[in-house]
Every structure is written in C-alpha cells, then in structure tokens.
CSV table of C-alpha atoms in Angstrom, one decimal:
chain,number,residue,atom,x,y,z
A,179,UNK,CA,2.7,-41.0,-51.9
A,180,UNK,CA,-0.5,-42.7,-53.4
A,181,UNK,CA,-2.0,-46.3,-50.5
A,182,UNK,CA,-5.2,-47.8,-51.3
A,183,UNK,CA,-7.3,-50.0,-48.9
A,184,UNK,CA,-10.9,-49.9,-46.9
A,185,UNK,CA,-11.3,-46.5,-45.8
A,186,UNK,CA,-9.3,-45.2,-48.4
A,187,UNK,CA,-5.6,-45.2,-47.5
A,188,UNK,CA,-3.7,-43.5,-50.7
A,189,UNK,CA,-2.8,-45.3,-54.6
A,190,UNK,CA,-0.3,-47.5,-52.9
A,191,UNK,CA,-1.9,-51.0,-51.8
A,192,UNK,CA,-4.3,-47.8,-54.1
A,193,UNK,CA,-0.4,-24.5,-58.8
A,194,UNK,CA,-0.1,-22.9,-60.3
A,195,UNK,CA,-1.2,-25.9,-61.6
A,196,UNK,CA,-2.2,-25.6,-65.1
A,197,UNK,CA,-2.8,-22.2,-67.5
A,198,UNK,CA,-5.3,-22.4,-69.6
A,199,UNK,CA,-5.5,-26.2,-69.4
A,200,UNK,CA,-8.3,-28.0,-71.3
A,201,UNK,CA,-11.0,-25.2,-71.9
A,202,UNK,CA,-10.7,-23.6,-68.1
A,203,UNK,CA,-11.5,-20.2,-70.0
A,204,UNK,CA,-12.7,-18.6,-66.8
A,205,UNK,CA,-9.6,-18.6,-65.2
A,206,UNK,CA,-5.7,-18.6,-66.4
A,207,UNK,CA,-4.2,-20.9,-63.3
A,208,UNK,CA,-5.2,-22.5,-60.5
A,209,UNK,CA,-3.2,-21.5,-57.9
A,210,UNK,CA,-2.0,-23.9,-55.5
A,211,UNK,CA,-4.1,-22.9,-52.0
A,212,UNK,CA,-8.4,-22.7,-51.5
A,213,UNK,CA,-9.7,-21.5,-48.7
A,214,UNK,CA,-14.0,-22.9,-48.9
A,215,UNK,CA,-17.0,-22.6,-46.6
A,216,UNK,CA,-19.1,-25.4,-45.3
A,217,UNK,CA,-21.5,-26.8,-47.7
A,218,UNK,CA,-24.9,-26.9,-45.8
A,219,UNK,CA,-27.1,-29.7,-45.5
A,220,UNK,CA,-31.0,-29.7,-45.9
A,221,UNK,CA,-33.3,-30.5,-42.9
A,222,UNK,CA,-36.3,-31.1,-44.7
A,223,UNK,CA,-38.4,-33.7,-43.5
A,224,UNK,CA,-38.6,-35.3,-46.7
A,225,UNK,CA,-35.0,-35.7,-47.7
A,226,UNK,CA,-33.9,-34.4,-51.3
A,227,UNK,CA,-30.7,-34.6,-52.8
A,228,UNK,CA,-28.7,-31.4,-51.9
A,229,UNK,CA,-28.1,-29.3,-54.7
A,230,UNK,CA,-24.6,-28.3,-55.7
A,231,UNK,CA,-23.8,-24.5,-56.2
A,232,UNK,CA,-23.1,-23.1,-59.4
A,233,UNK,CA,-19.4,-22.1,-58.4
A,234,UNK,CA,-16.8,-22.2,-55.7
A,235,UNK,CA,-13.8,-20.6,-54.7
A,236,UNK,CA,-10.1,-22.3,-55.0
A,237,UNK,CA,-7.4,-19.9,-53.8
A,238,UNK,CA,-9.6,-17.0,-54.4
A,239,UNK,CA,-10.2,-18.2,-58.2
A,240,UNK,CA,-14.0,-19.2,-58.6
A,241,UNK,CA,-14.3,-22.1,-60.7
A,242,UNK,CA,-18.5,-22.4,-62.6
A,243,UNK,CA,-19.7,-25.5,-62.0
A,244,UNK,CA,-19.7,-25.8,-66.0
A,245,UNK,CA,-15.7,-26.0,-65.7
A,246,UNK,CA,-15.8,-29.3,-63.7
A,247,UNK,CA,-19.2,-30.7,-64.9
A,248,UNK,CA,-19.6,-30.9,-68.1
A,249,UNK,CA,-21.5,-32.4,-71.1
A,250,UNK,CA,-18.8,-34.0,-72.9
A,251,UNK,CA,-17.8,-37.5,-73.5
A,252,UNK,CA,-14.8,-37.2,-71.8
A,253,UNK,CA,-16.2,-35.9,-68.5
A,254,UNK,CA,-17.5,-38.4,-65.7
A,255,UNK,CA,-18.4,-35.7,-62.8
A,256,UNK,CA,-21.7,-35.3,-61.5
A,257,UNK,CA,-23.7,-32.8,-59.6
A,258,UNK,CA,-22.6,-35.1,-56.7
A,259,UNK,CA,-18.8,-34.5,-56.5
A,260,UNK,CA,-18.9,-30.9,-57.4
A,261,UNK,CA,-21.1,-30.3,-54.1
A,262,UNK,CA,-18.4,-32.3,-51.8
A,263,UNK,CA,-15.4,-29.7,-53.5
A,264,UNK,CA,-14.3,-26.8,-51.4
A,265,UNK,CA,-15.6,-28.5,-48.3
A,266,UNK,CA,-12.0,-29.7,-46.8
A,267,UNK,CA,-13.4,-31.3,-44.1
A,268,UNK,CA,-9.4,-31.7,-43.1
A,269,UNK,CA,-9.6,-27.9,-42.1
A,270,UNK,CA,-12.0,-27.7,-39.5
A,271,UNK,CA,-9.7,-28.1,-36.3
A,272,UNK,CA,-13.0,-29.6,-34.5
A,273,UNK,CA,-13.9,-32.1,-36.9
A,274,UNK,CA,-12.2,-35.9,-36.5
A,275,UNK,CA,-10.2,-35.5,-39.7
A,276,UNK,CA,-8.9,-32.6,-38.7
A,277,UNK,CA,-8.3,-33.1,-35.1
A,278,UNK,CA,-6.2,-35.9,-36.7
A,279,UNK,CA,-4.5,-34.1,-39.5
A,280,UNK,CA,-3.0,-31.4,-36.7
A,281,UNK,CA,-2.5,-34.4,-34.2
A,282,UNK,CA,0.1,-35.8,-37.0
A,283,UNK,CA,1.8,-32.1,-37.7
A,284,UNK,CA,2.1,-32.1,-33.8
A,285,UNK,CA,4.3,-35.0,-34.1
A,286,UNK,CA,6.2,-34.0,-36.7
A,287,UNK,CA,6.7,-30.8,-35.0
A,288,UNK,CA,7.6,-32.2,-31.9
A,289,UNK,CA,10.1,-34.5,-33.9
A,290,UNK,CA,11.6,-31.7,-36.6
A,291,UNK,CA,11.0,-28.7,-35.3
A,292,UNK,CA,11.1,-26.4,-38.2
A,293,UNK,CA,11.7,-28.8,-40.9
A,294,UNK,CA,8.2,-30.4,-42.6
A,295,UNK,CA,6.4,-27.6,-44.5
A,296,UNK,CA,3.0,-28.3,-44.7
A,297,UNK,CA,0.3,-27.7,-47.5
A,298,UNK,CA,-3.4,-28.8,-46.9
A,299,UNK,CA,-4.8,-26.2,-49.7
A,300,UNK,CA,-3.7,-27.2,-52.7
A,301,UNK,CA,-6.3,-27.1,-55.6
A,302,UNK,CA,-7.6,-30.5,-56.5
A,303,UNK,CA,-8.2,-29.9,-60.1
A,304,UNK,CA,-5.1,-31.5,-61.9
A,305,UNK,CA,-4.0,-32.6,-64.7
A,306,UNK,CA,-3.5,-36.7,-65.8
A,307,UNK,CA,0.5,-35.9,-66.1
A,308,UNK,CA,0.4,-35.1,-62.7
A,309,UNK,CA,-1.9,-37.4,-61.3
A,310,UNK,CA,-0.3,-40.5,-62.8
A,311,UNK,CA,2.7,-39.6,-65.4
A,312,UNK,CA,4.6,-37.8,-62.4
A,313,UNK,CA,4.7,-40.5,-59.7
A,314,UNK,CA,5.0,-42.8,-62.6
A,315,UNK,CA,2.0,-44.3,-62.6
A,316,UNK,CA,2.2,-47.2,-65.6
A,317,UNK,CA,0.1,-46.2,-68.8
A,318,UNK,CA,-2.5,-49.4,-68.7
A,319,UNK,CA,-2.8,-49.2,-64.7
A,320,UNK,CA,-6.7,-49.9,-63.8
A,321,UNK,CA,-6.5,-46.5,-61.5
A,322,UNK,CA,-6.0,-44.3,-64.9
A,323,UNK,CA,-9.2,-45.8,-66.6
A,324,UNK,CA,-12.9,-43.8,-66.3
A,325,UNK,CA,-14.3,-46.4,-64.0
A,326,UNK,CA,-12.1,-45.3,-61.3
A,327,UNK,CA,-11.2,-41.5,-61.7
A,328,UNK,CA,-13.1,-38.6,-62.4
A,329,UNK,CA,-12.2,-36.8,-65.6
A,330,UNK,CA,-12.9,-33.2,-65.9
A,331,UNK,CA,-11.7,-34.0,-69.7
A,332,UNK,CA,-9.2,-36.0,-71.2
A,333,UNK,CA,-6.0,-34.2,-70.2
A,334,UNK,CA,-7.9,-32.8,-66.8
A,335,UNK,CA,-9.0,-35.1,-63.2
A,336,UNK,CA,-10.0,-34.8,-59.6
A,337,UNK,CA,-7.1,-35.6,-58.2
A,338,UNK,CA,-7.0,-39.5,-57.1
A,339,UNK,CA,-4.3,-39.1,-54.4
A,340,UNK,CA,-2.5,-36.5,-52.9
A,341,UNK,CA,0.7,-37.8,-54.6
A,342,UNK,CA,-0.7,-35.6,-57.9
A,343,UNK,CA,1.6,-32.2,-55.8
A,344,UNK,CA,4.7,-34.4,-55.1
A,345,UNK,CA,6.8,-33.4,-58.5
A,346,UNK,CA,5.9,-29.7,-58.5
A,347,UNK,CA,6.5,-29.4,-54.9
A,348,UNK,CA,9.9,-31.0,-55.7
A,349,UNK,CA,10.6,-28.7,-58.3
A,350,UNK,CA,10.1,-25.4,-56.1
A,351,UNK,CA,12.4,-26.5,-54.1
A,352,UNK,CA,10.7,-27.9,-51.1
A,353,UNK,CA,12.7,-31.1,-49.5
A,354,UNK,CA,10.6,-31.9,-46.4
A,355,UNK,CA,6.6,-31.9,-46.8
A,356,UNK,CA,3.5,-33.1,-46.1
A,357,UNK,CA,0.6,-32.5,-47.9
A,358,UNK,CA,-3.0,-33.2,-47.1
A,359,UNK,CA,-6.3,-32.6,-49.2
A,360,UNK,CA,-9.7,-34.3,-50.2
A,361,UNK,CA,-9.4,-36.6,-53.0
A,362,UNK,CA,-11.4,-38.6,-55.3
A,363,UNK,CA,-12.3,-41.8,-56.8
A,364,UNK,CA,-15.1,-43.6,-58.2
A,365,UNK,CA,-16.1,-46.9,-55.9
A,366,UNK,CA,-18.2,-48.9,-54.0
A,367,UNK,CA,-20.7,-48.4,-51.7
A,368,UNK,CA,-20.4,-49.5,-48.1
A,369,UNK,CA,-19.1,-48.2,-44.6
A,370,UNK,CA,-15.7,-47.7,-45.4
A,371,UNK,CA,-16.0,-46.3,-48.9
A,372,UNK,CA,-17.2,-43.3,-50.6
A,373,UNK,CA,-16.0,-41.1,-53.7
A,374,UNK,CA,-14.2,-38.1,-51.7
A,375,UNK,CA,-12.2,-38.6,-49.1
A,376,UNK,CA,-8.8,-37.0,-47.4
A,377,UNK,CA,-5.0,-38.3,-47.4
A,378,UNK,CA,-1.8,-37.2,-46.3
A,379,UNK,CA,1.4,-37.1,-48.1
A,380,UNK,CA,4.8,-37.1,-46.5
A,381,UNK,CA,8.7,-36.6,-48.1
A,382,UNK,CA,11.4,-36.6,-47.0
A,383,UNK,CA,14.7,-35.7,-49.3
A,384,UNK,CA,18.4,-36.3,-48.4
A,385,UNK,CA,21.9,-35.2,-49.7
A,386,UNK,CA,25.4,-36.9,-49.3
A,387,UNK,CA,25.7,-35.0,-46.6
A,388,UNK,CA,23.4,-36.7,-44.8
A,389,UNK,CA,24.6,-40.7,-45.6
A,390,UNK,CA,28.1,-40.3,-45.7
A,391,UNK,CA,29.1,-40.4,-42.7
A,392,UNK,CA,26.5,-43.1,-41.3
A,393,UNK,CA,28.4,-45.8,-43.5
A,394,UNK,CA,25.4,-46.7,-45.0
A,395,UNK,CA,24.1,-46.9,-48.9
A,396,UNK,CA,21.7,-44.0,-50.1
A,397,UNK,CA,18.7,-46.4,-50.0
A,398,UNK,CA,19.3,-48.0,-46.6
A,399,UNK,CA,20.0,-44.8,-44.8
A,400,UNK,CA,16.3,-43.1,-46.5
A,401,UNK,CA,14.7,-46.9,-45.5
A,402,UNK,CA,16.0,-46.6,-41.7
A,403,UNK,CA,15.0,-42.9,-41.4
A,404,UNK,CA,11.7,-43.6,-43.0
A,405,UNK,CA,11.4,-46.7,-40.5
A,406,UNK,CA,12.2,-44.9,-37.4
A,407,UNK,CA,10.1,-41.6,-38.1
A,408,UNK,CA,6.9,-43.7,-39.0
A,409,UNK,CA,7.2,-46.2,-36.0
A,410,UNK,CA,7.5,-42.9,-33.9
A,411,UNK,CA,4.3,-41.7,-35.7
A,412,UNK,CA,2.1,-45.2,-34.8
A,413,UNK,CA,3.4,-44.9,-31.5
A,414,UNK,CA,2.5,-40.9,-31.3
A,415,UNK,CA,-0.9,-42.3,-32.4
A,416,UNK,CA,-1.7,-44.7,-31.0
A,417,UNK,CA,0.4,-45.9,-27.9
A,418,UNK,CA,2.7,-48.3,-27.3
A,419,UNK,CA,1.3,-51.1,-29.7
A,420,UNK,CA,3.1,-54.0,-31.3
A,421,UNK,CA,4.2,-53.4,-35.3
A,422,UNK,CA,5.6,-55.1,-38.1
A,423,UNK,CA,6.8,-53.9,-41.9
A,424,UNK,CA,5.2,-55.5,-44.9
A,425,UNK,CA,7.1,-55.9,-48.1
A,426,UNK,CA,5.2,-54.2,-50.8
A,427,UNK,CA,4.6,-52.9,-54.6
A,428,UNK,CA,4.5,-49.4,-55.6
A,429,UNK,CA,5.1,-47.8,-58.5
A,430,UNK,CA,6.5,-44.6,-57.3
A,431,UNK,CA,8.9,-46.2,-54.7
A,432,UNK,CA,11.6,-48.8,-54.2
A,433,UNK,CA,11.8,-50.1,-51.7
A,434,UNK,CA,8.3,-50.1,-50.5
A,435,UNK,CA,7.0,-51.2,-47.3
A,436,UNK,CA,3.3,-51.4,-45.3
A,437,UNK,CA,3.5,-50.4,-41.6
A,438,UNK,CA,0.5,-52.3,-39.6
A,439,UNK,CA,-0.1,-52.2,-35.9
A,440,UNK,CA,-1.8,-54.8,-34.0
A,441,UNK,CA,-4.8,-53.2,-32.2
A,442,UNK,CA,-7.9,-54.1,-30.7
A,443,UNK,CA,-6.7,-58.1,-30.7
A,444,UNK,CA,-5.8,-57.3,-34.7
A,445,UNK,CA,-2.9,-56.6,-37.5
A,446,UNK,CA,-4.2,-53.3,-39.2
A,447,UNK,CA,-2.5,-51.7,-41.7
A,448,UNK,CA,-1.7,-48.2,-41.1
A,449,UNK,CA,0.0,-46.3,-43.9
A,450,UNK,CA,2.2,-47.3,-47.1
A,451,UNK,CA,5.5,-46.2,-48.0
A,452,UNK,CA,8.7,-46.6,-49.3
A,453,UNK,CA,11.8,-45.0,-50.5
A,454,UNK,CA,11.1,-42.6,-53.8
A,455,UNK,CA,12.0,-43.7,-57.2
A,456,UNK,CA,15.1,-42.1,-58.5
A,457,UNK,CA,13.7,-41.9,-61.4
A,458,UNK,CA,10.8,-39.0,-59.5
A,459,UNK,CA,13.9,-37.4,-57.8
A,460,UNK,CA,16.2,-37.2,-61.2
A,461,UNK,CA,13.3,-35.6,-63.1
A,462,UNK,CA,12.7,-32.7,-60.8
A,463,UNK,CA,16.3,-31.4,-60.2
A,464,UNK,CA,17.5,-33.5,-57.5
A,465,UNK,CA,19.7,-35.8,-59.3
A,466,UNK,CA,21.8,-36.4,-56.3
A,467,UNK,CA,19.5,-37.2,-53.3
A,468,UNK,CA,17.0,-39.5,-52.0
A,469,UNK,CA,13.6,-39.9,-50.5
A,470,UNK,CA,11.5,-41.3,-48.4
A,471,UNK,CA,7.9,-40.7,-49.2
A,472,UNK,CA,4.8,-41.8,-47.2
A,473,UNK,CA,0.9,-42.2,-47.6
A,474,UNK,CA,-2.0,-42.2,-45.3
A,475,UNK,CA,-6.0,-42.0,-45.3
A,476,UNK,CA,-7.3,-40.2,-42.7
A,477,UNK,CA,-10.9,-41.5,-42.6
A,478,UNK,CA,-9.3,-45.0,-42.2
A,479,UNK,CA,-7.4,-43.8,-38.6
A,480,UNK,CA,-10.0,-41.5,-37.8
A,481,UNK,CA,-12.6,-44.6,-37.8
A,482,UNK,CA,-10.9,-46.8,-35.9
A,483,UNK,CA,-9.0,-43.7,-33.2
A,484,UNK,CA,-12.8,-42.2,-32.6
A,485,UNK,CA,-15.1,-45.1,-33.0
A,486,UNK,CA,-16.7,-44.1,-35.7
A,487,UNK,CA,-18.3,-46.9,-37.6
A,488,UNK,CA,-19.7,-45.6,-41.1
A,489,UNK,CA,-17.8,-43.3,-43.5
A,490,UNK,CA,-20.3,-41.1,-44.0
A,491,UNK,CA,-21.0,-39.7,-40.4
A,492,UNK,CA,-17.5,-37.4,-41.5
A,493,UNK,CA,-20.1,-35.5,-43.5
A,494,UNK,CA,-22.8,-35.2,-41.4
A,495,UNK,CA,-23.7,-31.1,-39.8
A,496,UNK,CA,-25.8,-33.0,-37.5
A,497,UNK,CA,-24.8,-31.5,-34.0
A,498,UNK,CA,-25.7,-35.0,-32.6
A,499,UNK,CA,-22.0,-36.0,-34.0
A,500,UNK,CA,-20.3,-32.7,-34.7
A,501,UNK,CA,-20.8,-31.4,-30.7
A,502,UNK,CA,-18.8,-34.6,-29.8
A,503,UNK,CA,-15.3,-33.5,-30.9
A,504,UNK,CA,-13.4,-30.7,-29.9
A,505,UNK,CA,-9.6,-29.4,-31.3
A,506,UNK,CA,-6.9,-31.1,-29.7
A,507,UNK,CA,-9.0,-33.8,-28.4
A,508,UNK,CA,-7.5,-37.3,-30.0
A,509,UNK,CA,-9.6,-40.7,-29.8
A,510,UNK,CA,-12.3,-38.9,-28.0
A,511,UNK,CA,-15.2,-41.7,-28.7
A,512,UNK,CA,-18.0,-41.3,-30.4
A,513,UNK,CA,-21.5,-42.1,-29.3
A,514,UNK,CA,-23.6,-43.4,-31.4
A,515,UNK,CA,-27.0,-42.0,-31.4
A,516,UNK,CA,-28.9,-43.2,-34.8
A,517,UNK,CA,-30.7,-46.5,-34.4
A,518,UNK,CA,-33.1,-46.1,-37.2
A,519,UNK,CA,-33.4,-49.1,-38.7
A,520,UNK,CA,-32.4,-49.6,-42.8
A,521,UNK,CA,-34.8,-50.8,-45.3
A,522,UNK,CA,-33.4,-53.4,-48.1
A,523,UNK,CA,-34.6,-52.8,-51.8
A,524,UNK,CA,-33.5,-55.8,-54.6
A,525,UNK,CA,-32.9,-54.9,-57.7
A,526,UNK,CA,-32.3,-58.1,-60.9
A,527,UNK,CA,-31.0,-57.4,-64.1
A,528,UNK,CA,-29.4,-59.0,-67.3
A,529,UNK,CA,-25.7,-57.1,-67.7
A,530,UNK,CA,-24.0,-56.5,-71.1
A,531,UNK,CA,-20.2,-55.9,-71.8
A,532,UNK,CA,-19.8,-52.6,-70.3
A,533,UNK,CA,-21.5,-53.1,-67.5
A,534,UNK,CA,-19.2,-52.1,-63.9
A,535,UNK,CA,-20.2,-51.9,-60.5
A,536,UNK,CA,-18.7,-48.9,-60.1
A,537,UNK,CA,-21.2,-47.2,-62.8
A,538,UNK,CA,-23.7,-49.0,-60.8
A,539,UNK,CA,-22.8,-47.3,-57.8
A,540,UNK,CA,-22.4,-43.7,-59.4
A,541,UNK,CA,-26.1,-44.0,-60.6
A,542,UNK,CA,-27.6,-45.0,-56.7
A,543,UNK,CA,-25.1,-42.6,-55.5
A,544,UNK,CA,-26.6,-39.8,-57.6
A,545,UNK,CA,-29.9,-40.6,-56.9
A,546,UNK,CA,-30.3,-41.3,-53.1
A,547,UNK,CA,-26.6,-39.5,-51.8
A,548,UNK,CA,-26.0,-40.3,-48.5
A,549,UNK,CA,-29.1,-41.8,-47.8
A,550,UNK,CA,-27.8,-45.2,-49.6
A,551,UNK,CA,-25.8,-47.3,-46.9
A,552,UNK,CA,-24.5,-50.3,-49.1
A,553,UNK,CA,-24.9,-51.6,-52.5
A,554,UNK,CA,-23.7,-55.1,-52.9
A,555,UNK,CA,-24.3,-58.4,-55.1
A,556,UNK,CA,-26.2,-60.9,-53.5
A,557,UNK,CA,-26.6,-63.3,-56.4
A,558,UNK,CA,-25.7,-63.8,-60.3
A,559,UNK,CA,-26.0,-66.2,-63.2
A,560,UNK,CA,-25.5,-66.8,-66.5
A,561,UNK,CA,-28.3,-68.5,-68.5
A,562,UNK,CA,-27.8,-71.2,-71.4
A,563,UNK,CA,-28.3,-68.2,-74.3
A,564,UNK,CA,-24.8,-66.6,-72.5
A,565,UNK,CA,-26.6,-63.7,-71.0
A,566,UNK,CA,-25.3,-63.0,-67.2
A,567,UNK,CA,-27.7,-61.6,-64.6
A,568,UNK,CA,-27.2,-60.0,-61.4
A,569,UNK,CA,-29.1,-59.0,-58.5
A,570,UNK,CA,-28.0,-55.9,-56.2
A,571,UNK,CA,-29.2,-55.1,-52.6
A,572,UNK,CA,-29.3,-51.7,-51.9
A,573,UNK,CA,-29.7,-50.8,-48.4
A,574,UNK,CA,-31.4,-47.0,-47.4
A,575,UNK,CA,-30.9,-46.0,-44.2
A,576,UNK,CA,-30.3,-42.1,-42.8
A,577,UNK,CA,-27.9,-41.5,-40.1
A,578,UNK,CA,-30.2,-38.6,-38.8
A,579,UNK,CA,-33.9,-39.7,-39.4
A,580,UNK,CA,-36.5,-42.1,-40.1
A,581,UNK,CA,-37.1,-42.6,-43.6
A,582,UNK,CA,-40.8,-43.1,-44.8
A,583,UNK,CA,-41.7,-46.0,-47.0
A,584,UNK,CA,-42.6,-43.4,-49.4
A,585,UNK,CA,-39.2,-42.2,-49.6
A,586,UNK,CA,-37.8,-45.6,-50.1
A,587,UNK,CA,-40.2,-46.5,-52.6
A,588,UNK,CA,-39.6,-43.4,-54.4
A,589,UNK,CA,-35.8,-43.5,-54.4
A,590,UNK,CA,-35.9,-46.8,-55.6
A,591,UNK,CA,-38.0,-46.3,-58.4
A,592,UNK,CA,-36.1,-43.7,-59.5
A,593,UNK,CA,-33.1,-46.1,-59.0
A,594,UNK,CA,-34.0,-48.7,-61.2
A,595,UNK,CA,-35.4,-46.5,-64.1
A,596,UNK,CA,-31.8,-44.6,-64.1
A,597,UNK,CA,-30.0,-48.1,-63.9
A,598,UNK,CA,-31.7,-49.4,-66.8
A,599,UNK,CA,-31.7,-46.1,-68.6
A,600,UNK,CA,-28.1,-44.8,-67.7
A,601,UNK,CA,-26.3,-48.7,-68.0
A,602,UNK,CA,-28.2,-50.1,-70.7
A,603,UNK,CA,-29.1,-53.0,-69.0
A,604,UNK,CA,-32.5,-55.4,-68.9
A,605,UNK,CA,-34.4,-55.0,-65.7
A,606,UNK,CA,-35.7,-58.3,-64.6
C-alpha cells in the first residue's frame, strides 16, 4: 500500500519480475531477492560527485548500468539514482532505518507469531503494470507521468512504492506480508525529501472463516482488525500517545483511513491505509476474501523517533552519525555534530511551457548531490510580453565539512550552465 507526505510516507496521501522485459538482454528475470554492499563515499577534500559503478548485483543477477541508464527518450535515470541502487540502507541492523524496520517485525512478531512473512529484497526494477495498473493506479494520475517516476523505458520504472509486489505476492499465495525496500521518485529538494527512499508494505487477507462468526460485514471486520493492529503498532512505537483516524482517498483501497498521533505538542500523521479494493483481491485468485493493506515511510518515523533533522544524514558513512546507533536500540537520539554554515546561491530565469521544478531539481541534484541542502522559489513574475520568470535559491551546505568558496562557485556555475542548457530556459 502506496502514502505520500514529507518524508516520503508511500502513494497514498502519495520476481521473477519480468523475462526479457523491455531490452534487459543481459539477463532473462529478475528474481525477486538482492542482497548489495555499501556504496562508499569519497573523502576527498575537495568534494566530487561520487561516481556510480558500472553494474550491481540483484538476487545474484548483475544488472550493467547500461540496462537502467540509458540514452533513450524514454529513460529519465541518471548516474545519480543508479549509485543509490543496491544500497538498502533498510538492511543494515545498525542503521536508523533498519533499527526501525526490525523494531516493526518485532511487533508484529510479538502480535502474530508466525503469521506476517516478510520480504525486504525484492528487486526494484518493475514494470509500469505493476507499479500502477496492479494497485489500480488511474491512467492520467500525476504519479504515472516522467516528472515524477523514473522510467527505465516505457513499459519499465524504479519502483515508486513498495505497493509495485502487492499483486504477485498475492498471486503466490502469500495472505499475510509485509514488504519493505528503497523506492524512488523524482522531487524536491529540502530536509524531508530526496529521490530514494524506504517504505514498508503490510496485508492482511481474510476468508469467511474469519467474519462469520463475529456478526460483522466483510469490510467492517478487515476495518476493525486493521484499526486495532495499527493502533497497537503507534503504541509499540511510540508509547502511549493520543490518536485519531482520518478519512481518506486511495485508489487501491476502500475504505481508507490516515492514522496520526499527537506527539511532541503535535497531530502527525503516521501511516495510510485502508481496506483493499476487491477489485486487487478478485484479480489475483482470491475472489472470496478481504484485506487490509497498510503503508509507511520509514525516513519519516525514523526522523522524528531519532532526532534526526535532515534526510540526507541516512546516507551519510560518516562515523560521526553511523557510531551513534546500535541494533535493537529504538529512539536512541542523535547528536548533532555539523555546524558548518550553508552558503545561498540565486539563480533568475525566464521559464517556457515545459519548464517543472522537479526537472529543475534533477539538474542541481546531478550536479552538486548531496552537497545541495534546498532548492526553493523565492520570487516570480510575469512581464507585459507574457513571459514568466523565476528566481531559485539554492542553498550548499555539507553535513561533514566546510565547503570552500571555490567549491560553491564552481558548483554553481556548473548549475546554471546545465539549467539553461538541459531546461531550455533564459538565464537572467
């Protein structure tokens, strides 16, 4: 089940998997489980941007970087995005996200022993029937166009939520799961944003068996259930803090619901969910059940559980942040020590029809990586002749290091010529 939000919750708010699918002549399936190593991270003084590696391995199948980047029209991937793939941050039992990812499977092991399977391997390479078609995603729904997913090609994405595994998973047979995996989407650039990121998936499927005797209609027996285990699961988390349910949309689900807990003097949304579509179950050989499905992002908790105040700090191999967490250890929090200062470059230009921020953020993204803190619109106009200008801050700042002025200078320059060159617009 698909949330989205700051932080990156999942689509709601937002395998074998293929054989020979779209061109991927260097292997005949992807199989459904990676195991990856630890990108590493330069320590230069001067800071360039790391460079991707010319193939990885997904469930023992090594994929060229030529299968996911590619110079076709229909491919939107950079260098950028295949660096961050095969990193699963969510299976290193000392990092925050996965301290948190086992810190949830201990509660639904405490709660059903035996019960929830659990994948957090699956290959994120899939393909747009499964990404949207499958969780019935509507045709002209803003998350299908290029601005917001990655396209491998035109059949082929990076998957946008872990929801992409719900319908095969169904199909094998599995009736209780959760699934959890990095996941990726094209957006802004700020503390609680960035392109890759981690969610985790939860169903849970009933027969007559299990409603019959409670009195109750299919849907309002899956709603309760769903009710009860995910109160137990913001309580498991995070103490005994006051909740409330949200009505809400989603495609995949109905009804639908947002739980949010009122911490730290706030309502904060934790999760989205609902009961499944019958229309999901029906199509995958269940005819005669029903579901409850949920969605989570665990940068969002993981933030707010361990202090941690910018999105990018999960990526970091400084040992200044990665010594401070150990497995098992939930809400230990973090201490920040980075107090370099960031440096603000504007940037004004005259926009034309095709012109998104998203693009805008791809290019300073690609540029300056994780040395680029925010980009955000400070000012814009349109003159008498029609033509709309706007003016972006971009803020540098490393989480490690001071950056020189010539660094700055330099990234910017390069910024601006790859703006005007790469968006077609009119520097001012």
């Amino acid at each position: 089940m698909a949330v989205a939000s700051s932080a990156h919750s999942t689509i709601f708010s937002k395998t074998s998997l293929f054989h020979h699918i779209n061109g991927f002549k260097r292997f005949s399936f992807c199989l459904p489980f990676s195991s990856s190593a630890a990108a590493s991270i330069s320590s230069k003084k001067k800071w360039r941007q790391p460079v991707a590696s010319s193939e990885l391995e997904l469930g023992g199948i090594k994929i060229a970087k030529d299968d996911v980047v590619r110079d076709d029209p229909t491919n939107n991937v950079p260098d950028t995005i295949f660096s961050k793939m095969g990193m699963q941050l969510h299976r290193r039992n000392n990092h925050p996200l996965g301290i948190l990812k086992n810190g949830i499977y201990e509660y639904f092991d405490s709660n059903y022993p035996n019960l929830f399977d659990k994948f957090d391997d699956l290959c994120p390479i899939v393909s747009v029937k499964q990404n949207f078609d499958d969780v019935l995603v509507p045709a002209d729904h803003v998350s299908r166009s290029y601005n917001d997913t990655y396209y491998v090609d035109s059949k082929t994405v990076l998957r946008c939520h872990t929801s992409a595994h719900q319908a095969e998973l169904l199909r094998r047979g599995h009736t209780h799961f959760l699934v959890t995996g990095d996941v990726y989407r094209r957006d802004s650039i700020d503390s609680t944003h960035y392109p890759v990121f981690h969610q985790m998936e939860g169903v849970r499927v009933f027969t007559p068996d299990n409603w019959e005797a409670s009195g109750l209609d299919p849907t309002s027996y899956a709603a309760e259930d769903l009710k009860k285990s995910l109160e137990g699961l913001a309580r498991h988390l995070f103490g005994a803090v006051e909740m409330r349910w949200i009505d809400a949309y989603f495609p995949f689900t109905n009804t639908s619901y947002e739980l949010e807990i009122y911490f730290k003097e706030k309502w904060m949304e934790v999760l989205g969910c609902g009961v499944m579509e019958q229309e999901i179950l029906k199509s995958n050989g269940r005819s005669d059940s029903v579901a409850w499905a949920f969605g989570l992002g665990l940068e969002r908790l993981a933030m707010v559980l361990f202090d941690i105040p910018d999105i990018r700090l999960f990526w970091t191999n400084d040992e200044r942040f990665t010594s401070q967490f150990s497995e098992g250890q939930m809400g230990v929090k973090f201490k920040p020590f980075s107090k370099y200062p960031p440096c603000y470059k504007d940037m004004s230009f005259w926009i034309n029809e095709s012109f998104t921020e998203n693009n805008l953020c791809e290019v300073v993204r690609g540029i300056a990586g994780d040395l680029v803190e925010e980009v955000s619109l400070i000012d814009n106009f349109t003159n008498k002749k029609g033509l709309t200008s706007h003016c972006y801050r971009v803020a540098y700042r490393s989480m490690e290091r001071s950056l020189t002025d010539e660094e700055i200078n330099d990234l910017q320059w390069n910024v601006r010529e790859q703006v005007q060159k790469k968006l077609n617009v009119v520097l001012r």
